[in-house]
Coordinates of C-alpha atoms in Angstrom, one line a residue:
X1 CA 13.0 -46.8 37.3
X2 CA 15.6 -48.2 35.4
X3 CA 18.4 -49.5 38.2
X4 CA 21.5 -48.7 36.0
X5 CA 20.6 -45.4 36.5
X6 CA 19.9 -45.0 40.0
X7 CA 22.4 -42.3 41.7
X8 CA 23.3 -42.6 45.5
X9 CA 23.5 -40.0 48.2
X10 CA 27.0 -39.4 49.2
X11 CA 26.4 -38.7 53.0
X12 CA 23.7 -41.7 53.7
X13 CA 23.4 -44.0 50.7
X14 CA 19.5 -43.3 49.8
X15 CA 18.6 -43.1 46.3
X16 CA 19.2 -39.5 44.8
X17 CA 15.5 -38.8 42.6
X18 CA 15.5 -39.2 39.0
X19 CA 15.0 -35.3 38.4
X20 CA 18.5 -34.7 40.2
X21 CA 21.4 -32.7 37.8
X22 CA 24.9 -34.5 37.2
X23 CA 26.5 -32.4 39.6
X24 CA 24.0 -33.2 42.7
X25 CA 25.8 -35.6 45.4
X26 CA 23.7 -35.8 48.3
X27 CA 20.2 -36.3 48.9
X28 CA 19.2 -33.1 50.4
X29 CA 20.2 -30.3 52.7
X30 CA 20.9 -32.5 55.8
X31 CA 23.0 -34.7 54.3
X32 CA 24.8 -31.6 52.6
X33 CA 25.6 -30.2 55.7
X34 CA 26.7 -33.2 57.1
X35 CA 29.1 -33.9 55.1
X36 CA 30.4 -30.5 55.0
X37 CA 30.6 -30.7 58.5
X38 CA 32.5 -33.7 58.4
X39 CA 35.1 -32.4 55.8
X40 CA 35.9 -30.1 58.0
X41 CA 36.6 -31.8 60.8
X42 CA 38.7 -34.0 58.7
X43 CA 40.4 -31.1 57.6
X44 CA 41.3 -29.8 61.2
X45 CA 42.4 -33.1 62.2
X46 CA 44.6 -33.7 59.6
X47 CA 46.6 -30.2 60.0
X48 CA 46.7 -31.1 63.8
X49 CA 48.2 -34.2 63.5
X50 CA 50.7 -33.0 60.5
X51 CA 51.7 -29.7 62.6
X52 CA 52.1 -32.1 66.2
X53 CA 54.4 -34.6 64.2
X54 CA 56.8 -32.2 62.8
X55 CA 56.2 -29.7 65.3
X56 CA 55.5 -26.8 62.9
X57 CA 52.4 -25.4 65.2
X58 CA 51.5 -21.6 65.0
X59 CA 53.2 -20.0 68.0
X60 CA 49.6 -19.6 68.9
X61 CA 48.4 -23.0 69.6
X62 CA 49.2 -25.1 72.3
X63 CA 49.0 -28.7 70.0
X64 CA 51.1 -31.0 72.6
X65 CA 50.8 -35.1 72.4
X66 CA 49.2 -36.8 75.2
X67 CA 48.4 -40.3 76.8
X68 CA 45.0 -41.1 78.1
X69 CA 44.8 -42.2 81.3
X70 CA 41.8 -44.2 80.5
X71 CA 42.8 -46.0 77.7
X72 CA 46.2 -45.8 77.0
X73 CA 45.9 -44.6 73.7
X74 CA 47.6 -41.3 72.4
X75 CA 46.1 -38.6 70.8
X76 CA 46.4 -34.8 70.2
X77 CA 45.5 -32.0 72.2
X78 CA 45.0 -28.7 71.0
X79 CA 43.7 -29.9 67.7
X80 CA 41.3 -32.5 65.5
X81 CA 38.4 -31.4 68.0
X82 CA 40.1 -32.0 71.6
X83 CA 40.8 -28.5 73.5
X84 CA 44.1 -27.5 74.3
X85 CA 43.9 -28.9 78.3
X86 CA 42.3 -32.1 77.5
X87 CA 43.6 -34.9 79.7
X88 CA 41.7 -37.9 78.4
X89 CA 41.2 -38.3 74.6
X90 CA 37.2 -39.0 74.8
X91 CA 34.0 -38.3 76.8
X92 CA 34.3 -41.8 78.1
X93 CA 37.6 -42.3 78.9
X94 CA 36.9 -38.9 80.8
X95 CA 34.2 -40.9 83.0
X96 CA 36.0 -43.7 83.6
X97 CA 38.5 -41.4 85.1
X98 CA 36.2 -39.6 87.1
X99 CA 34.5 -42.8 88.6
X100 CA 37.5 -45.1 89.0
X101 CA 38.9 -41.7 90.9
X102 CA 35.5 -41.4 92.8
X103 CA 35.2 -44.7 93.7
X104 CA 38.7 -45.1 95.3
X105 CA 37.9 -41.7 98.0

């Protein structure tokens, strides 16, 4: 196989096959879908984060800016994939809360 010619998967980077149509990007169905997936979280994020900073929200969502207590690090809640209530911005800032909070009981 000529190496000029060699097309890449979009999602993981393996070799697309030599048979594959112009308009083919990824490698096969996984990889599809996990971009798409992907996308789409992109895509919620980014309206999130644009609605939160010039507070333009639906009346319907609670998006509200927030400080982990873990980390220290801000983030948004009520959009890009963190519920409304969240408190801590990841799963393990959550469990460092929990055990530093634990541990001092």
């Amino acid at each position: 196989m000529d190496r000029a010619h060699v097309r890449w998967c979009a999602a993981c980077g393996a070799a697309l096959p030599p048979e594959a149509t112009a308009r083919r990007r990824y490698c096969g169905a996984a990889c599809d879908a996990r971009a798409y997936r992907r996308r789409r979280k992109l895509d919620r994020i980014a309206r999130a984060a644009v609605a939160a900073l010039t507070d333009q929200a639906d009346p319907g969502t609670r998006i509200t800016r927030r400080v982990c207590p873990g980390c220290g690090n801000g983030f948004i809640a009520g959009g890009g994939g963190h519920r409304a209530d969240a408190v801590c911005c990841s799963p393990r800032c959550r469990q460092r809360k929990h055990r530093t909070h634990t541990a001092v009981r």
